[in-house]
Steps between C-alpha positions, in 0.01 A plus 500: 500500500638523848817706524730244664382167357524339161185376332480177298249387240460126432391374159432143385586409140406782261202632695504882487323527838714427807388226739636707791632846580704492820724714718830334584619315694209257483430127513257410224320165463461411131203264466595272210164320518357787294751433220485230235757223508803575288766765459444856622696820548489718809603855414582736786529871430630717783485876540746656744422812705733693265296396193736236359351177361627141517364192326555135583342197330485151647397196295321226693284195434169431674404136564184507711309243296517125540845351449525272198739205492551271204707184459574343165578815303758771558537843345646484146490116483498342155235228501309266271224246542270483798610660829379389840480814715438525872348843578413641840369844597458608859425823680673642805168545680446788737849460652347467848436127465694234311325321214600135491279390211686560173792688654759242396572398145528122453807397303619190325787300649834633366699261278797492739277350771410219257871442431575476874213254549616282209861504627383405852286213369792382283736512798246314719462226236878472461541475879231228524651297216859523629404427860290198396801348314719522811277277711 
């Protein structure tokens, strides 16, 4: 170890071998593309020049895979019968160009839009009937 700098060791999950051994201060780029999607733990162990040790753990979630969207079923729903599900999965691409194909999830029309349309049509019919009686 150098005499005037602390040294840090970076561990992912429960791997006994560190992914990096660095002198501080340092900027480190953690490439999450090498990790599986899901929850992980970054453990940082530091050694000071005086020989003291510090440990810090950080929980994080990796989501590099294609995003999955579903309509028609929510987490912990109680259901019966046949369900009509709309499922879409799309990738982020290489993040240098935008993927248009499949990047938006189609959705059904919300019920409140239908209520507004019905109310508007009802008002329009009422207006036509009342204005026709005046003439």
